[in-house]
Tab-separated table of C-alpha atoms in Angstrom:
chain	number	residue	atom	x	y	z
A	1	MET	CA	106.966	102.900	99.644
A	2	PRO	CA	109.432	100.013	98.983
A	3	MET	CA	112.113	102.361	97.674
A	4	GLU	CA	111.641	104.855	100.508
A	5	LEU	CA	111.963	102.051	103.020
A	6	LEU	CA	115.051	100.704	101.293
A	7	LYS	CA	116.725	104.132	101.142
A	8	LYS	CA	116.148	104.610	104.859
A	9	TRP	CA	117.633	101.225	105.717
A	10	LEU	CA	120.576	101.593	103.326
A	11	GLY	CA	121.737	104.529	105.441
A	12	HIS	CA	121.931	102.280	108.515
A	13	PRO	CA	123.096	98.840	107.359
A	14	GLU	CA	123.674	97.489	110.876
A	15	GLU	CA	119.983	98.064	111.579
A	16	LEU	CA	119.038	95.941	108.566
A	17	TYR	CA	121.014	93.071	110.021
A	18	ASN	CA	119.360	93.436	113.416
A	19	LEU	CA	115.863	93.753	111.954
A	20	VAL	CA	116.322	90.455	110.126
A	21	LYS	CA	117.935	88.832	113.155
A	22	PHE	CA	115.156	90.080	115.432
A	23	LYS	CA	112.355	88.908	113.183
A	24	MET	CA	113.980	85.519	112.677
A	25	GLY	CA	114.024	84.779	116.407
A	26	GLY	CA	116.387	87.246	118.071
A	27	TYR	CA	113.471	88.760	119.977
A	28	LYS	CA	113.270	85.622	122.139
A	29	ALA	CA	116.422	86.681	123.991
A	30	VAL	CA	114.776	89.840	125.359
A	31	MET	CA	111.050	89.119	125.000
A	32	PRO	CA	110.322	85.444	125.730
A	33	LYS	CA	106.643	84.551	125.883
A	34	ILE	CA	104.932	83.368	129.062
A	35	ASP	CA	102.941	80.140	129.276
A	36	GLU	CA	99.390	81.476	129.460
A	37	ASP	CA	97.953	78.001	129.976
A	38	SER	CA	99.548	77.923	133.415
A	39	LEU	CA	97.718	81.090	134.530
A	40	SER	CA	94.417	81.373	136.365
A	41	ASP	CA	91.542	82.998	134.479
A	42	SER	CA	91.856	86.219	136.464
A	43	LEU	CA	95.629	86.412	136.023
A	44	ARG	CA	95.277	85.695	132.307
A	45	THR	CA	92.838	88.621	132.140
A	46	CYS	CA	95.390	90.835	133.872
A	47	TYR	CA	98.024	89.999	131.289
A	48	LYS	CA	95.489	90.733	128.558
A	49	TYR	CA	94.945	94.181	130.081
A	50	LEU	CA	98.714	94.647	130.352
A	51	ASN	CA	99.137	94.064	126.620
A	52	GLN	CA	96.205	96.339	125.826
A	53	THR	CA	97.371	99.275	127.934
A	54	SER	CA	101.178	99.257	127.863
A	55	ARG	CA	102.911	101.034	125.004
A	56	SER	CA	106.336	99.761	125.930
A	57	PHE	CA	106.633	97.667	129.059
A	58	ALA	CA	104.348	94.678	128.397
A	59	ALA	CA	106.962	92.567	126.610
A	60	VAL	CA	109.759	92.978	129.151
A	61	ILE	CA	107.408	92.601	132.121
A	62	GLN	CA	106.408	89.199	130.746
A	63	ALA	CA	110.095	88.320	130.407
A	64	LEU	CA	110.800	88.807	134.124
A	65	ASP	CA	111.745	85.741	136.138
A	66	GLY	CA	109.630	83.899	138.674
A	67	GLU	CA	107.022	85.477	140.909
A	68	LEU	CA	108.432	88.937	140.196
A	69	ARG	CA	106.663	88.833	136.819
A	70	ASN	CA	103.177	88.751	138.330
A	71	ALA	CA	104.048	91.329	140.987
A	72	VAL	CA	105.272	93.828	138.390
A	73	CYS	CA	102.304	93.121	136.107
A	74	ILE	CA	99.843	93.908	138.899
A	75	PHE	CA	101.906	96.920	139.997
A	76	TYR	CA	101.708	98.292	136.474
A	77	LEU	CA	97.945	97.738	136.173
A	78	VAL	CA	97.218	99.346	139.551
A	79	LEU	CA	99.192	102.441	138.564
A	80	ARG	CA	97.588	102.433	135.109
A	81	ALA	CA	94.160	102.497	136.776
A	82	LEU	CA	95.280	105.353	139.038
A	83	ASP	CA	96.695	107.231	136.048
A	84	THR	CA	93.427	106.732	134.151
A	85	VAL	CA	91.577	108.541	136.926
A	86	GLU	CA	94.088	111.411	136.829
A	87	ASP	CA	93.901	111.740	133.038
A	88	ASP	CA	90.095	111.671	132.800
A	89	MET	CA	89.067	115.311	132.397
A	90	THR	CA	85.368	114.356	132.578
A	91	ILE	CA	85.697	113.524	136.298
A	92	ASN	CA	85.093	116.674	138.364
A	93	LEU	CA	87.653	117.617	141.006
A	94	GLU	CA	85.216	116.995	143.864
A	95	THR	CA	85.168	113.338	142.799
A	96	LYS	CA	88.685	112.985	141.435
A	97	VAL	CA	90.718	114.329	144.360
A	98	PRO	CA	89.355	111.915	146.998
A	99	MET	CA	89.563	109.046	144.479
A	100	LEU	CA	93.256	109.704	143.913
A	101	GLU	CA	93.980	110.134	147.599
A	102	ASN	CA	92.123	106.967	148.612
A	103	PHE	CA	92.879	104.778	145.600
A	104	HIS	CA	95.267	102.560	147.557
A	105	SER	CA	92.405	101.524	149.844
A	106	TYR	CA	90.414	100.170	146.887
A	107	LEU	CA	93.013	97.410	146.548
A	108	TYR	CA	91.488	95.805	149.630
A	109	GLN	CA	87.850	96.329	148.585
A	110	PRO	CA	86.926	93.270	146.440
A	111	ASP	CA	83.926	94.896	144.764
A	112	TRP	CA	85.250	98.416	144.113
A	113	LYS	CA	85.120	99.567	140.519
A	114	PHE	CA	84.479	102.794	138.619
A	115	MET	CA	82.102	102.724	135.665
A	116	GLU	CA	81.950	106.407	134.696
A	117	SER	CA	85.328	106.962	133.060
A	118	LYS	CA	85.501	108.075	129.447
A	119	GLU	CA	89.214	107.362	129.059
A	120	LYS	CA	90.646	104.948	126.495
A	121	HIS	CA	91.840	102.493	129.135
A	122	ARG	CA	88.728	102.658	131.318
A	123	HIS	CA	88.457	98.850	131.338
A	124	VAL	CA	91.112	98.710	134.083
A	125	LEU	CA	88.711	100.700	136.282
A	126	GLU	CA	85.573	98.888	135.177
A	127	ASP	CA	87.146	95.498	135.910
A	128	PHE	CA	89.262	96.623	138.850
A	129	PRO	CA	87.927	93.721	140.982
A	130	THR	CA	89.935	91.312	138.802
A	131	ILE	CA	93.100	93.369	139.269
A	132	SER	CA	92.584	93.819	143.008
A	133	LEU	CA	91.933	90.082	143.383
A	134	GLU	CA	95.312	89.270	141.860
A	135	PHE	CA	96.876	92.000	143.998
A	136	ARG	CA	95.573	90.244	147.123
A	137	ASN	CA	96.919	86.942	145.796
A	138	LEU	CA	100.464	88.337	145.829
A	139	ALA	CA	102.816	87.740	148.750
A	140	LYS	CA	102.372	90.363	151.472
A	141	VAL	CA	105.835	91.808	150.856
A	142	TYR	CA	104.760	92.716	147.312
A	143	GLN	CA	101.335	93.978	148.414
A	144	ASP	CA	102.906	96.355	150.927
A	145	VAL	CA	105.202	97.919	148.320
A	146	ILE	CA	102.446	98.352	145.730
A	147	ALA	CA	99.942	99.815	148.192
A	148	GLU	CA	102.457	102.282	149.634
A	149	ILE	CA	103.606	103.532	146.227
A	150	CYS	CA	99.985	103.798	145.052
A	151	GLN	CA	99.130	105.928	148.090
A	152	LYS	CA	102.100	108.279	147.615
A	153	MET	CA	101.464	108.612	143.893
A	154	GLY	CA	97.770	109.335	144.402
A	155	LEU	CA	98.561	112.106	146.869
A	156	GLY	CA	101.129	113.587	144.470
A	157	MET	CA	98.739	113.481	141.526
A	158	ALA	CA	96.061	115.222	143.580
A	159	GLU	CA	98.561	117.935	144.534
A	160	PHE	CA	99.398	118.720	140.902
A	161	LEU	CA	95.829	118.703	139.589
A	162	GLU	CA	95.588	122.446	140.151
A	163	LYS	CA	99.261	123.262	140.553
A	164	LYS	CA	101.478	124.396	137.701
A	165	VAL	CA	104.952	123.008	137.165
A	166	GLY	CA	106.676	126.262	138.039
A	167	SER	CA	110.258	125.785	139.145
A	168	LYS	CA	112.777	123.150	138.118
A	169	GLN	CA	112.282	121.738	141.601
A	170	ASP	CA	108.542	121.447	140.844
A	171	TRP	CA	109.486	119.581	137.660
A	172	ASP	CA	111.569	117.137	139.679
A	173	THR	CA	108.761	116.760	142.219
A	174	TYR	CA	106.090	116.132	139.583
A	175	CYS	CA	108.293	113.608	137.788
A	176	HIS	CA	109.008	111.959	141.142
A	177	TYR	CA	105.306	111.460	141.779
A	178	VAL	CA	104.474	110.026	138.363
A	179	ALA	CA	107.708	108.170	137.530
A	180	GLY	CA	110.312	108.332	140.298
A	181	LEU	CA	107.965	106.513	142.664
A	182	VAL	CA	107.544	103.835	139.997
A	183	GLY	CA	111.324	103.369	139.925
A	184	ILE	CA	111.430	103.195	143.717
A	185	GLY	CA	108.558	100.706	143.847
A	186	LEU	CA	110.041	98.483	141.159
A	187	SER	CA	113.413	98.503	142.898
A	188	ARG	CA	111.823	97.398	146.155
A	189	LEU	CA	109.993	94.620	144.303
A	190	PHE	CA	113.285	93.502	142.721
A	191	SER	CA	114.909	93.230	146.150
A	192	ALA	CA	111.843	91.619	147.741
A	193	SER	CA	111.960	88.889	145.100
A	194	LYS	CA	115.574	88.084	146.134
A	195	LEU	CA	116.591	88.394	142.476
A	196	GLU	CA	118.498	91.571	143.377
A	197	ASP	CA	120.507	92.674	146.397
A	198	PRO	CA	118.841	94.723	149.179
A	199	ILE	CA	120.796	97.858	148.191
A	200	VAL	CA	118.825	98.080	144.931
A	201	GLY	CA	115.599	98.662	146.846
A	202	GLN	CA	117.198	100.736	149.579
A	203	ASP	CA	118.902	103.360	147.403
A	204	THR	CA	115.829	105.439	146.577
A	205	GLU	CA	117.853	108.318	145.117
A	206	LEU	CA	119.191	106.201	142.267
A	207	ALA	CA	115.822	104.525	141.696
A	208	ASN	CA	114.170	107.936	141.545
A	209	SER	CA	116.692	109.102	138.931
A	210	MET	CA	115.830	106.103	136.758
A	211	GLY	CA	112.205	107.256	136.660
A	212	LEU	CA	113.021	110.945	136.222
A	213	PHE	CA	115.278	110.262	133.238
A	214	LEU	CA	112.462	108.471	131.405
A	215	GLN	CA	109.714	110.903	132.383
A	216	LYS	CA	111.636	114.042	131.499
A	217	THR	CA	112.540	112.537	128.143
A	218	ASN	CA	108.856	111.875	127.448
A	219	ILE	CA	107.859	115.380	128.509
A	220	ILE	CA	110.473	116.980	126.253
A	221	ARG	CA	109.626	114.833	123.248
A	222	ASP	CA	105.857	115.232	123.693
A	223	TYR	CA	105.793	119.046	123.797
A	224	LEU	CA	103.566	119.429	120.737
A	225	GLU	CA	101.236	116.557	121.629
A	226	ASP	CA	100.736	117.953	125.127
A	227	GLN	CA	100.057	121.415	123.751
A	228	CYS	CA	97.336	119.988	121.511
A	229	GLU	CA	95.777	118.315	124.571
A	230	ASP	CA	96.086	121.503	126.641
A	231	ARG	CA	98.654	119.927	128.982
A	232	GLU	CA	101.763	121.738	130.223
A	233	PHE	CA	104.668	119.983	131.897
A	234	TRP	CA	107.664	122.134	130.920
A	235	PRO	CA	108.775	124.174	133.975
A	236	THR	CA	107.889	127.860	133.876
A	237	GLU	CA	111.275	128.744	135.376
A	238	VAL	CA	112.910	127.594	132.143
A	239	TRP	CA	110.512	128.457	129.322
A	240	SER	CA	109.689	131.919	130.711
A	241	LYS	CA	113.278	132.970	129.909
A	242	TYR	CA	112.495	132.504	126.225
A	243	VAL	CA	108.800	133.294	125.658
A	244	LYS	CA	105.768	134.779	127.437
A	245	LYS	CA	103.600	131.667	127.081
A	246	LEU	CA	104.635	128.038	126.703
A	247	SER	CA	102.494	127.741	123.576
A	248	ASP	CA	104.574	130.509	121.965
A	249	LEU	CA	107.430	128.037	121.494
A	250	ALA	CA	105.458	126.458	118.662
A	251	LYS	CA	105.301	129.698	116.691
A	252	PRO	CA	107.676	129.742	113.683
A	253	GLU	CA	109.101	133.122	114.638
A	254	ASN	CA	110.221	131.690	117.997
A	255	ILE	CA	111.875	128.535	116.694
A	256	ASP	CA	115.420	129.519	117.713
A	257	LYS	CA	114.312	130.332	121.254
A	258	ALA	CA	112.243	127.137	121.364
A	259	VAL	CA	115.252	124.996	120.485
A	260	GLN	CA	117.399	126.759	123.084
A	261	CYS	CA	114.721	126.175	125.711
A	262	MET	CA	114.523	122.496	124.815
A	263	ASN	CA	118.306	122.149	124.860
A	264	GLU	CA	118.319	123.521	128.394
A	265	LEU	CA	115.763	120.918	129.492
A	266	ILE	CA	117.691	118.136	127.775
A	267	THR	CA	120.839	119.277	129.588
A	268	ASN	CA	118.923	119.112	132.871
A	269	THR	CA	117.769	115.580	132.013
A	270	LEU	CA	121.271	114.366	131.119
A	271	HIS	CA	122.331	114.960	134.725
A	272	HIS	CA	120.476	111.747	135.622
A	273	VAL	CA	122.688	109.585	133.379
A	274	PRO	CA	125.438	108.979	135.985
A	275	ASP	CA	122.808	107.720	138.448
A	276	VAL	CA	121.324	105.493	135.754
A	277	LEU	CA	124.720	103.895	135.080
A	278	VAL	CA	125.409	103.268	138.767
A	279	TYR	CA	121.944	101.776	139.263
A	280	LEU	CA	122.245	99.419	136.293
A	281	SER	CA	125.739	98.332	137.378
A	282	ARG	CA	124.250	96.905	140.598
A	283	LEU	CA	121.782	94.582	138.870
A	284	ARG	CA	122.594	90.866	138.788
A	285	ASN	CA	119.532	89.159	137.285
A	286	GLN	CA	119.457	89.179	133.473
A	287	SER	CA	115.688	89.626	133.133
A	288	VAL	CA	115.713	92.538	135.577
A	289	PHE	CA	118.675	94.097	133.794
A	290	ASN	CA	116.918	93.901	130.426
A	291	PHE	CA	113.732	95.306	131.929
A	292	CYS	CA	115.581	98.316	133.339
A	293	ALA	CA	118.222	98.928	130.660
A	294	ILE	CA	116.131	98.859	127.498
A	295	PRO	CA	113.917	101.870	128.354
A	296	GLN	CA	116.996	103.839	129.462
A	297	VAL	CA	118.904	103.356	126.210
A	298	MET	CA	115.739	104.194	124.273
A	299	ALA	CA	115.560	107.407	126.278
A	300	ILE	CA	119.132	108.514	125.566
A	301	ALA	CA	118.603	107.773	121.862
A	302	THR	CA	115.414	109.861	121.942
A	303	LEU	CA	117.193	112.769	123.637
A	304	ALA	CA	119.926	112.630	120.991
A	305	ALA	CA	117.255	112.751	118.289
A	306	CYS	CA	115.524	115.707	119.957
A	307	TYR	CA	118.599	117.765	120.852
A	308	ASN	CA	118.800	120.965	118.798
A	309	ASN	CA	116.040	119.587	116.557
A	310	GLN	CA	113.360	122.033	115.390
A	311	GLN	CA	111.097	119.133	114.425
A	312	VAL	CA	110.073	118.698	118.077
A	313	PHE	CA	107.992	121.870	117.653
A	314	ARG	CA	106.567	120.894	114.275
A	315	GLY	CA	105.678	117.222	114.503
A	316	VAL	CA	106.755	113.878	115.884
A	317	VAL	CA	110.352	112.952	116.675
A	318	LYS	CA	111.039	109.286	117.291
A	319	ILE	CA	113.870	106.875	116.821
A	320	ARG	CA	113.909	104.503	113.847
A	321	LYS	CA	112.374	101.045	114.173
A	322	GLY	CA	115.663	99.416	113.221
A	323	GLN	CA	117.438	101.608	115.745
A	324	ALA	CA	115.001	100.506	118.458
A	325	VAL	CA	115.521	96.835	117.606
A	326	THR	CA	119.296	97.279	117.675
A	327	LEU	CA	119.123	98.900	121.108
A	328	MET	CA	116.848	96.159	122.458
A	329	MET	CA	119.179	93.427	121.269
A	330	ASP	CA	122.387	95.124	122.388
A	331	ALA	CA	121.463	96.487	125.834
A	332	THR	CA	121.845	93.182	127.659
A	333	ASN	CA	125.045	93.839	129.626
A	334	MET	CA	126.655	96.736	131.427
A	335	GLU	CA	129.534	97.309	129.025
A	336	ALA	CA	127.148	97.492	126.073
A	337	VAL	CA	124.898	99.953	127.901
A	338	LYS	CA	127.893	102.155	128.722
A	339	ALA	CA	128.928	102.080	125.086
A	340	ILE	CA	125.431	103.028	123.949
A	341	MET	CA	125.263	105.896	126.423
A	342	TYR	CA	128.679	107.083	125.296
A	343	GLN	CA	127.664	106.918	121.643
A	344	TYR	CA	124.559	109.058	122.035
A	345	MET	CA	126.210	111.512	124.409
A	346	GLU	CA	128.877	112.017	121.739
A	347	GLU	CA	126.135	112.511	119.156
A	348	ILE	CA	124.661	115.268	121.303
A	349	TYR	CA	128.111	116.779	121.890
A	350	GLN	CA	128.702	117.088	118.147
A	351	LYS	CA	125.454	119.035	117.779
A	352	ILE	CA	126.012	121.602	120.557
A	353	PRO	CA	125.798	125.098	119.021
A	354	SER	CA	128.475	127.473	120.285
A	355	THR	CA	125.787	130.139	120.667
A	356	ASP	CA	123.461	127.985	122.781
A	357	PRO	CA	122.998	129.492	126.288
A	358	SER	CA	123.309	126.031	127.865
A	359	SER	CA	126.296	124.893	125.786
A	360	SER	CA	128.873	124.980	128.590
A	361	ARG	CA	126.616	123.054	130.973
A	362	THR	CA	125.811	120.500	128.276
A	363	GLN	CA	129.530	120.005	127.611
A	364	GLN	CA	130.203	119.600	131.343
A	365	ILE	CA	127.666	116.844	131.922
A	366	ILE	CA	128.798	115.010	128.793
A	367	ALA	CA	132.395	115.186	130.044
A	368	SER	CA	131.337	113.665	133.369
A	369	VAL	CA	129.512	110.824	131.617
A	370	ARG	CA	132.548	110.188	129.394
A	371	SER	CA	134.547	109.401	132.522
A	372	LEU	CA	131.977	106.748	133.479
A	373	SER	CA	131.639	105.227	130.006
A	374	VAL	CA	133.984	103.409	127.673
A	375	PRO	CA	135.983	104.403	124.577
A	376	SER	CA	134.256	104.217	121.204
A	377	GLY	CA	136.299	101.157	120.295
A	378	ALA	CA	133.884	99.157	122.441
A	379	LEU	CA	131.206	99.934	119.884
A	380	ILE	CA	132.847	97.801	117.206
A	381	SER	CA	130.665	94.794	117.918
A	382	ARG	CA	127.592	96.976	117.522
A	383	VAL	CA	128.269	98.748	114.256
A	384	HIS	CA	130.779	96.823	112.160
A	385	TYR	CA	129.787	93.901	109.938
A	386	SER	CA	131.230	92.394	106.787
A	387	PRO	CA	130.296	94.567	103.757
A	388	ILE	CA	129.555	91.450	101.694
A	389	TYR	CA	127.356	90.051	104.429
A	390	LEU	CA	125.514	93.334	104.794
A	391	SER	CA	124.992	93.517	101.032
A	392	CYS	CA	123.270	90.141	101.173
A	393	VAL	CA	121.128	91.315	104.065
A	394	MET	CA	120.161	94.485	102.196
A	395	LEU	CA	119.165	92.447	99.174
A	396	LEU	CA	117.055	90.205	101.383
A	397	VAL	CA	115.347	93.205	102.945
A	398	ALA	CA	114.740	94.808	99.554
A	399	LEU	CA	112.995	91.649	98.373
A	400	SER	CA	110.975	91.214	101.552
A	401	TRP	CA	110.289	94.795	102.626
A	402	GLN	CA	106.591	94.174	103.111
A	403	TYR	CA	107.273	91.256	105.412
A	404	MET	CA	109.733	93.304	107.394
A	405	SER	CA	107.254	96.154	107.782
A	406	THR	CA	105.158	93.869	109.960
A	407	VAL	CA	107.913	93.500	112.541
A	408	SER	CA	106.597	92.824	116.018
A	409	LYS	CA	104.129	95.369	117.390
A	410	ALA	CA	105.945	95.243	120.697
A	411	THR	CA	109.087	96.474	118.970
A	412	GLU	CA	107.291	99.386	117.333
A	413	GLU	CA	105.819	100.404	120.669
A	414	TYR	CA	109.308	100.552	122.198
A	415	VAL	CA	110.186	103.419	119.891
A	416	HIS	CA	108.163	105.612	122.254
A	417	THR	CA	110.736	104.989	125.078
A	418	GLY	CA	108.319	104.676	127.809
A	419	GLU	CA	105.003	105.938	129.124
A	420	ASN	CA	103.831	109.125	130.647
């Protein structure tokens, strides 16, 4: 184990430096801790649930400034509770559909809770009165946003309970309901807090793209996991050009077609990158920028790892822990984010097979993003360090590999790029 870990890190020396820097206190710049002693008992419970249920967002939510922090925490927990209802296959449709459609109304019912869920995160339903109490303690401007998004999302989830993701438009619509609406709601909360300009909350098209980019990335990466759970989110319009059944993509004899199908979906997803860059360029508050930028750079790194990669159909594809830490520490300003996007788009470009059916479209979208990004020279600060200094760092890591393997759980969770 020590030698395997060392070999992996030796191939990416800049990540060794950032792992050490992160563990020695660099994480405080992007993930400062909140003062729990200043919270009410019910709000402290909400933050406990946030840390228990969020794979990736808990740390940056707690780093948000002012009253926005509590608003986003409650927004997340409300949507997590709604999502738990949708995911619970033990709830029959006669019960589930009206629950999803009316879930927003439960926010104003102090005693409403649901005790029959079998899902992992059922505690957010069983103790929903605590969450709804803190929802009602929020300023009305925040309550209105959260309730409206919850209502729209519940209706969308109910629609897709028995509806397949058929066309690419269906794919966009489904991703809008489960992620685009989250982006729109968050953007309106940002503007309501006065930390961001009104345009951030008003431009719903850009906010929707932010959510779609993350959700589509998750859906592409999680093909095999979803197949094992009997879930299908890849659009029929695309996969039916390659195989008769979506599950056929996992068969060894179809691996070439599977990769081509995935490359087409990745190309579709890359079309959201220009919107992502415009959206991020409008942000002014540092905590909001970090909150929004980190998941996006994780997503582009994940797409680069998945592109033309047969492993997506054989196991798990995820970015390296050191890579995740580097992205978290670097993605704190617009020029750095542009450089990161450029870097991973170039990585994808270098892997485009000439025989891939989507190759020309992939090249076109990458060319358009190049015009919005910066030259590779801007990456110098990210990837160049003194060889002597790096040698010392590598020696330190080799001697303390076990210590380093316990790097913050929040960091490890970020490798997953976001949540479904």
